[in-house]
Every structure is written in C-alpha cells, then in structure tokens.
C-alpha cells in the first residue's frame, strides 16, 4: 500500500515564514496529511505525531519498512512532557544547551504517543529544530510533528525541495520549499534511556560538544564496529540507508596513497567501459581531470561544514548522471568527520578500500 496525493509546492521565506503558507500546511496536517518541510539538517516528511493513522502514511509514502522508528519534532521544551516519561536530568541539561538544534534524544515514551511512531518500542526520539520554518510549523500546529528524512527508503536524505520532489512527488500533500538545508546531514541521535548516554548516530552536534556537558557520553559500539577491520566481514551491521544507485567506493588511508589508489581505480573502471564519478575537494580535483570521469566538488579540503552541506546533493547529482561507480575518500573521524564517515560508509554499504 502506498500514500498518494496531489503534491503542492509553496516557496516559503526561510527566515520569516509567511503565516498564510504555514496555515495551509497546518490544515493539511490537521486532517492527517503529509507535509515536507525544511529543517537545519535535512528536509523532514511530517505528520501529526499524535495521529497514528497519519503516522502510518509516512511509512507508506517513504516505502519504508515500518521497522525504523521516527523522530518527533517539538517547538518548545514543555512539549517534552507530553511525549516522554522518566526524563533524566542529563536530558534536560542537553536540551537546555543544544536545543533548538540538531540533537535528537531517545527517551522513555509516554502512553499518548502512538506506538507506530516508535515501531512499538517503549522509547521515543525527540528533537527541537532551530529552522524558522520548522519552528513556525510545529508551533502553529499545536501538536508535535513526527518526521523522518524526506527521502524514499535507501536514497540519500533530501537537502532541498527538489530532492524531496525527486523521491516523493505524488506521495506528499505539500512541500514547503525553504531553500537548501544549512547543515546537510541528519541530527545527532543520543540514547538517554540506558544509564550512560550513547550516541547512536553522529551528526551536527559533535561528540566532543556532548562530552563537555556529560563527560561519559560515548559512541555506540555499533558505530565503532563499523570503523573496525571487521566491516567487510559483517556487512549485516549496515542498514541499507543512504545508498545511491551507483556503487560507492570509500577510500581510507594516508592522503597521498589514497589519491593514487583512487586515480588507479578510476582509470581501470573507465578502461572497462564504466562511467565513473568522483566526489573531490577543490584542492584534489585537478588530479582526476584527465581521467575521463565526472567530478563534483565538495568545496575546500578543510571546510568539513561545507563538505557535509553538499554531500547528499553531490551523490544525488552523480546518480542523476547515471554513473556506475562513485569514488570518494574519508575525511577523518574528528569533529564533523565522524558524521560524514558514518553517512559515507552506509552509502558504500561497508565497502571501504583501505590503503597504506
Ligand atoms: O536531522 C534529522 O534527524 C532529520 C530531520 C528531518 O529532523 N530526521 C531524520 O529522521 O533523520 P530519520 O527517520 O531519517 O532518522 C531517525 C533516526 C534513525 O536512525 C532511527 O533509528 C533513530 O533516529 N531513532 C528514532 N527513534 C528511535 C528510538 N526510539 N530508539 C532508537 N533510535 C531511534
Ligand atoms: Mg533517514
């Protein structure tokens, strides 16, 4: 079963969202429809979080197996008590420090949250976005909004309204087009229900920043395992998320050796009649220009924020050009590098080429 709709698009001012546009969106949400809206991380595919039937439509529209719980979006901290119970003090501290912003906290679920929001788990993931359009929408709605990233299952998350339409045209009632998402990668997800907080998904709020508030915060063993040598021997660890149509090859190792390996691989693939795309930073792109490959620039080498912002769009652009393979290198594990690595290794389905 799928959800079908006549998709309307409204251009909305990202700083001062027009209230009549917000009102159109609220009406749709009230009657159980779906609205895609911009947040500072990626676009969300939203429904009334307290309406289990509307929530079900999200899974149908995304063609997502309903085994992946959704994030519930709020506009003020007081809404937290509507959604969660037994909220630890540490969660309130994190909320005070990092909300509104790209941090999602997993908490014990309150009884009035439909269980399909959390796929039957007794927890719920909550986030307060800082984007003015998201904020205005949730506030005007008066109810929290459940929203996964607005992409179809296995496609990279949408960082623009155009991406949303690529994946969801005809399956969402309204797209609020507020321009490009400024962070470009999804929020950091932290589990606050396990005693010591654990980061399940690295993102816009860095592990280092979280540790300043709660020193014991650590990355989930699952994430660490993905960085170990056992990656290729246990590909089942990697949910098939963010996968482009093309085969993505992620190179890791000392930069000079990685450059040689990428160029060699590209040459070999091109010689075999394959169409190859390379995601490269400006400083490194010239090394690939003679190879007959398509190159998309990710910006400057040291600007991880820029790399994060354009990454999903760049993968989509290469996919749209019909390349068979996408080559990209790791940008390290420090700071935002951890989130970039997490998204790349998933897009590569664990296929890391380690050189030394
Ligand atoms: O930046 C974001 O987080 C975006 C914007 C739209 O807010 N949303 C997003 O949603 O990325 P989604 O559904 O694509 O990813 C939600 C993540 C998944 O990794 C999911 O497993 C985790 O949050 N999650 C949600 N509820 C959870 C729960 N109760 N327990 C553990 N993990 C949960
Ligand atoms: Mg997603």
mmCIF file of C-alpha atoms and ligand atoms in Angstrom:
data_model
loop_
_atom_site.group_PDB
_atom_site.id
_atom_site.type_symbol
_atom_site.label_atom_id
_atom_site.label_comp_id
_atom_site.label_asym_id
_atom_site.label_seq_id
_atom_site.Cartn_x
_atom_site.Cartn_y
_atom_site.Cartn_z
ATOM 1 C CA UNK A 1 0.000 0.000 0.000
ATOM 2 C CA UNK A 2 1.186 3.493 -0.711
ATOM 3 C CA UNK A 3 0.021 7.007 0.047
ATOM 4 C CA UNK A 4 -0.899 9.112 -2.988
ATOM 5 C CA UNK A 5 -1.551 12.835 -3.080
ATOM 6 C CA UNK A 6 -1.586 15.815 -5.396
ATOM 7 C CA UNK A 7 1.688 17.442 -4.372
ATOM 8 C CA UNK A 8 1.572 21.200 -3.890
ATOM 9 C CA UNK A 9 4.787 23.243 -3.545
ATOM 10 C CA UNK A 10 4.960 26.570 -1.715
ATOM 11 C CA UNK A 11 8.057 28.768 -1.703
ATOM 12 C CA UNK A 12 8.467 29.925 1.843
ATOM 13 C CA UNK A 13 10.761 32.571 3.306
ATOM 14 C CA UNK A 14 13.285 30.617 5.362
ATOM 15 C CA UNK A 15 13.848 33.437 7.844
ATOM 16 C CA UNK A 16 10.350 34.958 8.099
ATOM 17 C CA UNK A 17 7.960 32.224 7.000
ATOM 18 C CA UNK A 18 4.680 33.604 5.613
ATOM 19 C CA UNK A 19 1.901 32.760 8.065
ATOM 20 C CA UNK A 20 -0.614 32.001 5.284
ATOM 21 C CA UNK A 21 1.743 29.308 3.933
ATOM 22 C CA UNK A 22 2.192 27.886 7.428
ATOM 23 C CA UNK A 23 -1.592 27.839 7.797
ATOM 24 C CA UNK A 24 -2.000 25.810 4.588
ATOM 25 C CA UNK A 25 0.476 23.288 5.987
ATOM 26 C CA UNK A 26 -1.266 23.135 9.366
ATOM 27 C CA UNK A 27 -4.652 22.441 7.740
ATOM 28 C CA UNK A 28 -3.142 19.505 5.846
ATOM 29 C CA UNK A 29 -1.526 18.102 8.988
ATOM 30 C CA UNK A 30 -4.797 18.507 10.945
ATOM 31 C CA UNK A 31 -6.666 16.324 8.506
ATOM 32 C CA UNK A 32 -3.969 13.640 8.638
ATOM 33 C CA UNK A 33 -1.988 14.621 5.532
ATOM 34 C CA UNK A 34 1.764 14.801 4.926
ATOM 35 C CA UNK A 35 3.883 17.957 4.708
ATOM 36 C CA UNK A 36 7.570 18.018 3.775
ATOM 37 C CA UNK A 37 9.351 20.909 5.471
ATOM 38 C CA UNK A 38 12.883 22.244 5.789
ATOM 39 C CA UNK A 39 14.931 21.853 8.946
ATOM 40 C CA UNK A 40 18.523 22.961 9.508
ATOM 41 C CA UNK A 41 19.738 19.366 9.000
ATOM 42 C CA UNK A 42 17.693 17.869 6.137
ATOM 43 C CA UNK A 43 14.067 18.085 4.941
ATOM 44 C CA UNK A 44 11.531 16.166 7.036
ATOM 45 C CA UNK A 45 8.389 14.311 5.893
ATOM 46 C CA UNK A 46 5.928 15.333 8.579
ATOM 47 C CA UNK A 47 2.630 14.153 10.014
ATOM 48 C CA UNK A 48 0.738 14.762 13.263
ATOM 49 C CA UNK A 49 2.717 12.650 15.738
ATOM 50 C CA UNK A 50 -0.348 12.024 17.899
ATOM 51 C CA UNK A 51 -2.406 10.629 14.987
ATOM 52 C CA UNK A 52 -1.419 7.001 14.402
ATOM 53 C CA UNK A 53 -3.176 6.851 11.024
ATOM 54 C CA UNK A 54 -1.304 9.914 9.759
ATOM 55 C CA UNK A 55 1.946 8.421 11.048
ATOM 56 C CA UNK A 56 1.239 5.209 9.116
ATOM 57 C CA UNK A 57 1.048 7.315 5.921
ATOM 58 C CA UNK A 58 4.671 8.410 6.416
ATOM 59 C CA UNK A 59 5.832 4.804 6.158
ATOM 60 C CA UNK A 60 3.639 4.270 3.101
ATOM 61 C CA UNK A 61 4.909 7.405 1.349
ATOM 62 C CA UNK A 62 8.551 6.594 2.089
ATOM 63 C CA UNK A 63 8.102 2.973 1.076
ATOM 64 C CA UNK A 64 9.925 2.344 4.305
ATOM 65 C CA UNK A 65 9.518 -0.932 6.102
ATOM 66 C CA UNK A 66 7.862 0.114 9.350
ATOM 67 C CA UNK A 67 10.773 -1.170 11.422
ATOM 68 C CA UNK A 68 12.583 2.130 11.745
ATOM 69 C CA UNK A 69 11.248 4.465 14.429
ATOM 70 C CA UNK A 70 10.568 8.139 13.654
ATOM 71 C CA UNK A 71 11.746 11.379 15.269
ATOM 72 C CA UNK A 72 9.094 13.583 16.883
ATOM 73 C CA UNK A 73 9.683 17.321 16.431
ATOM 74 C CA UNK A 74 8.681 19.912 19.042
ATOM 75 C CA UNK A 75 8.980 23.702 19.261
ATOM 76 C CA UNK A 76 9.378 24.225 23.000
ATOM 77 C CA UNK A 77 10.748 22.160 25.872
ATOM 78 C CA UNK A 78 7.381 21.975 27.646
ATOM 79 C CA UNK A 79 6.146 19.654 24.834
ATOM 80 C CA UNK A 80 8.688 17.104 26.011
ATOM 81 C CA UNK A 81 6.498 16.108 28.934
ATOM 82 C CA UNK A 82 3.683 15.269 26.533
ATOM 83 C CA UNK A 83 5.881 12.736 24.759
ATOM 84 C CA UNK A 84 8.264 11.256 27.302
ATOM 85 C CA UNK A 85 8.319 9.999 30.885
ATOM 86 C CA UNK A 86 11.155 9.470 33.411
ATOM 87 C CA UNK A 87 13.201 12.168 31.691
ATOM 88 C CA UNK A 88 16.666 12.164 33.299
ATOM 89 C CA UNK A 89 18.236 15.433 34.461
ATOM 90 C CA UNK A 90 21.056 14.895 31.980
ATOM 91 C CA UNK A 91 18.498 15.053 29.145
ATOM 92 C CA UNK A 92 17.164 18.346 30.470
ATOM 93 C CA UNK A 93 20.743 19.653 30.606
ATOM 94 C CA UNK A 94 21.368 18.646 27.000
ATOM 95 C CA UNK A 95 18.061 20.213 25.942
ATOM 96 C CA UNK A 96 18.993 23.452 27.621
ATOM 97 C CA UNK A 97 22.388 23.534 25.959
ATOM 98 C CA UNK A 98 21.679 22.217 22.453
ATOM 99 C CA UNK A 99 18.014 22.927 21.698
ATOM 100 C CA UNK A 100 16.839 24.274 19.431
ATOM 101 C CA UNK A 101 19.324 22.499 17.178
ATOM 102 C CA UNK A 102 20.478 19.269 15.521
ATOM 103 C CA UNK A 103 20.244 16.963 18.567
ATOM 104 C CA UNK A 104 17.703 14.123 18.915
ATOM 105 C CA UNK A 105 17.230 12.438 22.302
ATOM 106 C CA UNK A 106 15.785 8.962 22.769
ATOM 107 C CA UNK A 107 13.637 8.874 25.939
ATOM 108 C CA UNK A 108 11.015 6.647 27.569
ATOM 109 C CA UNK A 109 7.808 7.009 25.548
ATOM 110 C CA UNK A 110 4.655 8.449 27.114
ATOM 111 C CA UNK A 111 1.443 6.465 26.682
ATOM 112 C CA UNK A 112 -0.288 9.010 24.431
ATOM 113 C CA UNK A 113 2.337 8.703 21.680
ATOM 114 C CA UNK A 114 1.070 6.179 19.110
ATOM 115 C CA UNK A 115 3.273 3.104 19.220
ATOM 116 C CA UNK A 116 3.845 3.097 15.442
ATOM 117 C CA UNK A 117 5.849 6.349 15.839
ATOM 118 C CA UNK A 118 8.462 4.257 17.611
ATOM 119 C CA UNK A 119 7.721 0.975 15.869
ATOM 120 C CA UNK A 120 6.405 -0.493 19.081
ATOM 121 C CA UNK A 121 9.480 0.384 21.154
ATOM 122 C CA UNK A 122 8.838 1.797 24.619
ATOM 123 C CA UNK A 123 11.022 4.781 23.720
ATOM 124 C CA UNK A 124 10.569 7.881 21.586
ATOM 125 C CA UNK A 125 13.096 10.086 19.771
ATOM 126 C CA UNK A 126 12.527 13.827 20.218
ATOM 127 C CA UNK A 127 14.151 16.841 18.604
ATOM 128 C CA UNK A 128 13.574 20.593 18.565
ATOM 129 C CA UNK A 129 14.711 22.017 15.221
ATOM 130 C CA UNK A 130 16.039 25.587 15.072
ATOM 131 C CA UNK A 131 14.981 26.266 11.462
ATOM 132 C CA UNK A 132 12.403 29.110 11.485
ATOM 133 C CA UNK A 133 10.035 27.273 9.101
ATOM 134 C CA UNK A 134 10.082 24.063 11.157
ATOM 135 C CA UNK A 135 9.657 26.079 14.341
ATOM 136 C CA UNK A 136 6.727 28.106 12.974
ATOM 137 C CA UNK A 137 5.025 24.995 11.615
ATOM 138 C CA UNK A 138 5.185 22.998 14.846
ATOM 139 C CA UNK A 139 4.122 25.999 16.891
ATOM 140 C CA UNK A 140 1.129 26.815 14.667
ATOM 141 C CA UNK A 141 0.083 23.153 14.529
ATOM 142 C CA UNK A 142 -0.083 22.938 18.313
ATOM 143 C CA UNK A 143 0.828 19.237 18.182
ATOM 144 C CA UNK A 144 4.243 17.595 17.769
ATOM 145 C CA UNK A 145 5.218 16.503 14.269
ATOM 146 C CA UNK A 146 6.659 13.071 13.518
ATOM 147 C CA UNK A 147 9.088 13.240 10.617
ATOM 148 C CA UNK A 148 11.781 11.052 9.144
ATOM 149 C CA UNK A 149 14.089 12.485 6.499
ATOM 150 C CA UNK A 150 12.059 13.254 3.356
ATOM 151 C CA UNK A 151 13.608 10.702 1.017
ATOM 152 C CA UNK A 152 12.469 7.307 -0.119
ATOM 153 C CA UNK A 153 13.995 4.364 1.670
ATOM 154 C CA UNK A 154 17.638 3.790 0.569
ATOM 155 C CA UNK A 155 18.015 7.218 -1.117
ATOM 156 C CA UNK A 156 20.245 9.892 0.418
ATOM 157 C CA UNK A 157 18.355 12.326 2.661
ATOM 158 C CA UNK A 158 16.903 15.392 0.937
ATOM 159 C CA UNK A 159 18.673 18.691 1.491
ATOM 160 C CA UNK A 160 16.465 20.679 -0.907
ATOM 161 C CA UNK A 161 12.829 20.751 -2.041
ATOM 162 C CA UNK A 162 13.973 19.474 -5.448
ATOM 163 C CA UNK A 163 15.337 16.315 -3.778
ATOM 164 C CA UNK A 164 12.046 15.858 -1.937
ATOM 165 C CA UNK A 165 10.138 16.049 -5.225
ATOM 166 C CA UNK A 166 12.555 13.617 -6.917
ATOM 167 C CA UNK A 167 11.603 10.994 -4.336
ATOM 168 C CA UNK A 168 8.106 11.878 -3.108
ATOM 169 C CA UNK A 169 6.203 13.749 -5.824
ATOM 170 C CA UNK A 170 2.637 12.383 -5.780
ATOM 171 C CA UNK A 171 3.085 10.928 -2.286
ATOM 172 C CA UNK A 172 3.147 14.041 -0.107
ATOM 173 C CA UNK A 173 0.420 16.705 0.075
ATOM 174 C CA UNK A 174 2.667 19.738 0.394
ATOM 175 C CA UNK A 175 6.336 20.637 0.130
ATOM 176 C CA UNK A 176 7.392 23.833 1.876
ATOM 177 C CA UNK A 177 10.377 24.987 -0.169
ATOM 178 C CA UNK A 178 12.626 26.956 2.155
ATOM 179 C CA UNK A 179 15.856 26.564 0.171
ATOM 180 C CA UNK A 180 18.904 24.450 0.941
ATOM 181 C CA UNK A 181 19.396 22.891 4.381
ATOM 182 C CA UNK A 182 22.324 24.567 6.119
ATOM 183 C CA UNK A 183 23.874 21.542 7.867
ATOM 184 C CA UNK A 184 23.100 18.924 5.225
ATOM 185 C CA UNK A 185 23.469 15.820 7.447
ATOM 186 C CA UNK A 186 20.860 14.496 9.875
ATOM 187 C CA UNK A 187 20.829 15.280 13.585
ATOM 188 C CA UNK A 188 22.943 13.565 16.212
ATOM 189 C CA UNK A 189 20.850 10.837 17.910
ATOM 190 C CA UNK A 190 21.643 10.140 21.568
ATOM 191 C CA UNK A 191 20.026 7.407 23.651
ATOM 192 C CA UNK A 192 19.254 8.735 27.152
ATOM 193 C CA UNK A 193 17.477 5.596 28.394
ATOM 194 C CA UNK A 194 20.480 3.340 29.079
ATOM 195 C CA UNK A 195 22.181 4.799 32.139
ATOM 196 C CA UNK A 196 25.235 6.209 30.371
ATOM 197 C CA UNK A 197 24.164 8.181 27.288
ATOM 198 C CA UNK A 198 25.171 6.641 23.973
ATOM 199 C CA UNK A 199 25.394 8.372 20.599
ATOM 200 C CA UNK A 200 23.547 6.151 18.117
ATOM 201 C CA UNK A 201 24.121 8.404 15.116
ATOM 202 C CA UNK A 202 26.823 11.096 14.885
ATOM 203 C CA UNK A 203 25.601 14.381 13.402
ATOM 204 C CA UNK A 204 25.513 18.140 13.684
ATOM 205 C CA UNK A 205 26.147 18.215 17.452
ATOM 206 C CA UNK A 206 29.594 16.714 17.946
ATOM 207 C CA UNK A 207 30.550 14.012 20.451
ATOM 208 C CA UNK A 208 33.141 16.471 21.783
ATOM 209 C CA UNK A 209 30.399 19.057 22.471
ATOM 210 C CA UNK A 210 28.208 16.499 24.250
ATOM 211 C CA UNK A 211 31.127 15.400 26.414
ATOM 212 C CA UNK A 212 31.553 18.961 27.645
ATOM 213 C CA UNK A 213 28.151 18.596 29.337
ATOM 214 C CA UNK A 214 28.228 14.846 30.105
ATOM 215 C CA UNK A 215 31.820 13.538 30.093
ATOM 216 C CA UNK A 216 30.731 9.882 29.995
ATOM 217 C CA UNK A 217 28.913 10.122 26.638
ATOM 218 C CA UNK A 218 30.326 7.641 24.158
ATOM 219 C CA UNK A 219 29.726 6.482 20.601
ATOM 220 C CA UNK A 220 27.644 3.329 20.245
ATOM 221 C CA UNK A 221 29.639 0.098 19.850
ATOM 222 C CA UNK A 222 27.765 -0.368 16.604
ATOM 223 C CA UNK A 223 29.308 2.798 15.149
ATOM 224 C CA UNK A 224 32.761 1.844 16.410
ATOM 225 C CA UNK A 225 32.439 -1.626 14.901
ATOM 226 C CA UNK A 226 31.780 -0.043 11.529
ATOM 227 C CA UNK A 227 35.179 1.613 11.764
ATOM 228 C CA UNK A 228 36.997 -1.608 12.553
ATOM 229 C CA UNK A 229 38.523 -4.143 10.209
ATOM 230 C CA UNK A 230 35.521 -6.401 10.579
ATOM 231 C CA UNK A 231 33.452 -4.067 8.425
ATOM 232 C CA UNK A 232 33.591 -6.159 5.280
ATOM 233 C CA UNK A 233 33.106 -9.420 7.188
ATOM 234 C CA UNK A 234 29.900 -8.234 8.845
ATOM 235 C CA UNK A 235 28.081 -6.147 6.265
ATOM 236 C CA UNK A 236 24.818 -7.042 8.008
ATOM 237 C CA UNK A 237 25.672 -4.335 10.535
ATOM 238 C CA UNK A 238 24.922 -1.743 7.926
ATOM 239 C CA UNK A 239 21.301 -0.967 7.356
ATOM 240 C CA UNK A 240 20.785 -0.167 3.708
ATOM 241 C CA UNK A 241 20.491 3.555 4.222
ATOM 242 C CA UNK A 242 21.623 6.421 2.008
ATOM 243 C CA UNK A 243 22.559 4.071 -0.802
ATOM 244 C CA UNK A 244 22.948 5.684 -4.181
ATOM 245 C CA UNK A 245 22.039 3.698 -7.293
ATOM 246 C CA UNK A 246 25.707 3.720 -8.240
ATOM 247 C CA UNK A 247 28.261 1.581 -6.448
ATOM 248 C CA UNK A 248 30.012 3.856 -3.926
ATOM 249 C CA UNK A 249 33.655 3.134 -3.065
ATOM 250 C CA UNK A 250 35.048 4.773 0.060
ATOM 251 C CA UNK A 251 38.862 5.109 0.258
ATOM 252 C CA UNK A 252 40.675 5.425 3.576
ATOM 253 C CA UNK A 253 44.371 5.803 4.422
ATOM 254 C CA UNK A 254 47.222 8.313 4.069
ATOM 255 C CA UNK A 255 46.154 11.035 1.646
ATOM 256 C CA UNK A 256 48.901 10.591 -0.959
ATOM 257 C CA UNK A 257 48.317 6.836 -1.204
ATOM 258 C CA UNK A 258 44.548 7.337 -1.305
ATOM 259 C CA UNK A 259 44.905 9.765 -4.226
ATOM 260 C CA UNK A 260 46.940 7.234 -6.204
ATOM 261 C CA UNK A 261 44.511 4.405 -5.404
ATOM 262 C CA UNK A 262 41.512 6.489 -6.428
ATOM 263 C CA UNK A 263 43.101 7.547 -9.711
ATOM 264 C CA UNK A 264 44.174 3.937 -10.475
ATOM 265 C CA UNK A 265 40.721 2.592 -9.688
ATOM 266 C CA UNK A 266 39.046 5.266 -11.794
ATOM 267 C CA UNK A 267 41.360 4.524 -14.723
ATOM 268 C CA UNK A 268 40.705 0.801 -14.523
ATOM 269 C CA UNK A 269 36.935 1.275 -14.351
ATOM 270 C CA UNK A 270 36.934 3.727 -17.272
ATOM 271 C CA UNK A 271 39.056 1.279 -19.302
ATOM 272 C CA UNK A 272 36.352 -1.326 -18.632
ATOM 273 C CA UNK A 273 33.717 0.969 -20.096
ATOM 274 C CA UNK A 274 32.292 2.100 -16.751
ATOM 275 C CA UNK A 275 31.055 5.609 -16.080
ATOM 276 C CA UNK A 276 32.827 6.937 -13.025
ATOM 277 C CA UNK A 277 32.026 9.863 -10.751
ATOM 278 C CA UNK A 278 34.429 11.293 -8.200
ATOM 279 C CA UNK A 279 33.476 13.421 -5.195
ATOM 280 C CA UNK A 280 36.566 15.547 -4.627
ATOM 281 C CA UNK A 281 37.564 18.627 -2.682
ATOM 282 C CA UNK A 282 38.811 21.561 -4.772
ATOM 283 C CA UNK A 283 42.471 21.031 -3.930
ATOM 284 C CA UNK A 284 42.369 17.412 -5.111
ATOM 285 C CA UNK A 285 40.044 17.603 -8.132
ATOM 286 C CA UNK A 286 42.854 18.513 -10.604
ATOM 287 C CA UNK A 287 44.424 15.077 -10.029
ATOM 288 C CA UNK A 288 41.397 13.440 -11.651
ATOM 289 C CA UNK A 289 40.590 15.806 -14.536
ATOM 290 C CA UNK A 290 42.461 13.838 -17.226
ATOM 291 C CA UNK A 291 40.787 10.521 -16.425
ATOM 292 C CA UNK A 292 37.503 10.899 -18.282
ATOM 293 C CA UNK A 293 35.462 10.875 -15.088
ATOM 294 C CA UNK A 294 32.747 13.194 -13.803
ATOM 295 C CA UNK A 295 33.944 15.252 -10.879
ATOM 296 C CA UNK A 296 31.769 17.026 -8.342
ATOM 297 C CA UNK A 297 33.424 19.452 -5.985
ATOM 298 C CA UNK A 298 32.708 19.230 -2.281
ATOM 299 C CA UNK A 299 34.351 22.582 -1.559
ATOM 300 C CA UNK A 300 37.549 23.273 0.306
ATOM 301 C CA UNK A 301 39.513 20.466 1.972
ATOM 302 C CA UNK A 302 39.435 21.899 5.496
ATOM 303 C CA UNK A 303 35.819 23.040 5.416
ATOM 304 C CA UNK A 304 34.027 19.977 6.819
ATOM 305 C CA UNK A 305 30.825 22.010 7.282
ATOM 306 C CA UNK A 306 30.727 22.720 3.565
ATOM 307 C CA UNK A 307 31.505 19.085 2.709
ATOM 308 C CA UNK A 308 28.635 17.962 4.981
ATOM 309 C CA UNK A 309 26.276 20.542 3.494
ATOM 310 C CA UNK A 310 26.759 19.472 -0.137
ATOM 311 C CA UNK A 311 27.474 15.734 0.276
ATOM 312 C CA UNK A 312 23.986 14.249 -0.228
ATOM 313 C CA UNK A 313 23.226 16.613 -3.122
ATOM 314 C CA UNK A 314 26.513 15.662 -4.783
ATOM 315 C CA UNK A 315 25.722 11.932 -4.510
ATOM 316 C CA UNK A 316 22.276 12.568 -5.981
ATOM 317 C CA UNK A 317 23.779 14.630 -8.815
ATOM 318 C CA UNK A 318 26.159 11.812 -9.786
ATOM 319 C CA UNK A 319 23.319 9.304 -9.582
ATOM 320 C CA UNK A 320 21.267 11.511 -11.900
ATOM 321 C CA UNK A 321 24.149 11.465 -14.400
ATOM 322 C CA UNK A 322 23.914 7.688 -14.439
ATOM 323 C CA UNK A 323 27.416 6.841 -13.240
ATOM 324 C CA UNK A 324 28.165 3.218 -12.391
ATOM 325 C CA UNK A 325 30.648 3.973 -9.610
ATOM 326 C CA UNK A 326 31.237 6.851 -7.217
ATOM 327 C CA UNK A 327 34.697 7.253 -5.676
ATOM 328 C CA UNK A 328 35.249 9.333 -2.553
ATOM 329 C CA UNK A 329 37.764 9.467 0.265
ATOM 330 C CA UNK A 330 37.286 9.592 4.027
ATOM 331 C CA UNK A 331 37.570 12.979 5.727
ATOM 332 C CA UNK A 332 38.735 11.557 9.055
ATOM 333 C CA UNK A 333 36.834 10.875 12.267
ATOM 334 C CA UNK A 334 37.388 14.148 14.117
ATOM 335 C CA UNK A 335 34.524 16.556 14.712
ATOM 336 C CA UNK A 336 32.052 16.544 11.846
ATOM 337 C CA UNK A 337 34.305 13.985 10.127
ATOM 338 C CA UNK A 338 32.617 11.256 12.220
ATOM 339 C CA UNK A 339 29.163 12.107 10.838
ATOM 340 C CA UNK A 340 30.490 12.349 7.282
ATOM 341 C CA UNK A 341 32.226 8.974 7.694
ATOM 342 C CA UNK A 342 29.021 7.398 9.050
ATOM 343 C CA UNK A 343 26.981 8.543 6.031
ATOM 344 C CA UNK A 344 29.670 7.549 3.529
ATOM 345 C CA UNK A 345 30.218 4.082 4.962
ATOM 346 C CA UNK A 346 26.475 3.448 4.818
ATOM 347 C CA UNK A 347 26.265 4.740 1.258
ATOM 348 C CA UNK A 348 29.150 2.371 0.479
ATOM 349 C CA UNK A 349 27.342 -0.460 2.289
ATOM 350 C CA UNK A 350 30.538 -1.106 4.209
ATOM 351 C CA UNK A 351 32.679 -1.247 1.103
ATOM 352 C CA UNK A 352 35.800 0.545 2.421
ATOM 353 C CA UNK A 353 39.021 0.364 0.469
ATOM 354 C CA UNK A 354 41.835 0.701 2.990
ATOM 355 C CA UNK A 355 45.240 1.579 1.600
ATOM 356 C CA UNK A 356 48.521 2.155 3.408
HETATM 357 O O1 LIG B 1 18.003 15.599 11.268
HETATM 358 C C1 LIG B 1 17.171 14.713 11.445
HETATM 359 O O2 LIG B 1 17.205 13.964 12.447
HETATM 360 C C2 LIG B 1 16.079 14.536 10.389
HETATM 361 C C3 LIG B 1 15.197 15.784 10.427
HETATM 362 C C4 LIG B 1 14.009 15.677 9.496
HETATM 363 O O3 LIG B 1 14.785 16.018 11.739
HETATM 364 N N1 LIG B 1 15.322 13.343 10.625
HETATM 365 C C5 LIG B 1 15.824 12.100 10.407
HETATM 366 O O4 LIG B 1 14.915 11.089 10.627
HETATM 367 O O5 LIG B 1 16.959 11.906 10.044
HETATM 368 P P1 LIG B 1 15.165 9.563 10.185
HETATM 369 O O6 LIG B 1 13.875 8.891 10.422
HETATM 370 O O7 LIG B 1 15.678 9.540 8.792
HETATM 371 O O8 LIG B 1 16.209 9.037 11.188
HETATM 372 C C6 LIG B 1 15.809 8.800 12.534
HETATM 373 C C7 LIG B 1 16.900 8.109 13.282
HETATM 374 C C8 LIG B 1 17.054 6.690 12.823
HETATM 375 O O9 LIG B 1 18.424 6.372 12.824
HETATM 376 C C9 LIG B 1 16.298 5.922 13.894
HETATM 377 O O10 LIG B 1 16.749 4.604 14.044
HETATM 378 C C10 LIG B 1 16.579 6.764 15.138
HETATM 379 O O11 LIG B 1 16.581 8.089 14.659
HETATM 380 N N2 LIG B 1 15.506 6.594 16.132
HETATM 381 C C11 LIG B 1 14.272 7.119 16.080
HETATM 382 N N3 LIG B 1 13.545 6.704 17.132
HETATM 383 C C12 LIG B 1 14.332 5.928 17.877
HETATM 384 C C13 LIG B 1 14.158 5.203 19.097
HETATM 385 N N4 LIG B 1 13.012 5.207 19.750
HETATM 386 N N5 LIG B 1 15.207 4.489 19.561
HETATM 387 C C14 LIG B 1 16.381 4.476 18.897
HETATM 388 N N6 LIG B 1 16.605 5.148 17.733
HETATM 389 C C15 LIG B 1 15.603 5.859 17.229
HETATM 390 MG MG1 LIG B 2 16.575 8.998 7.133
#
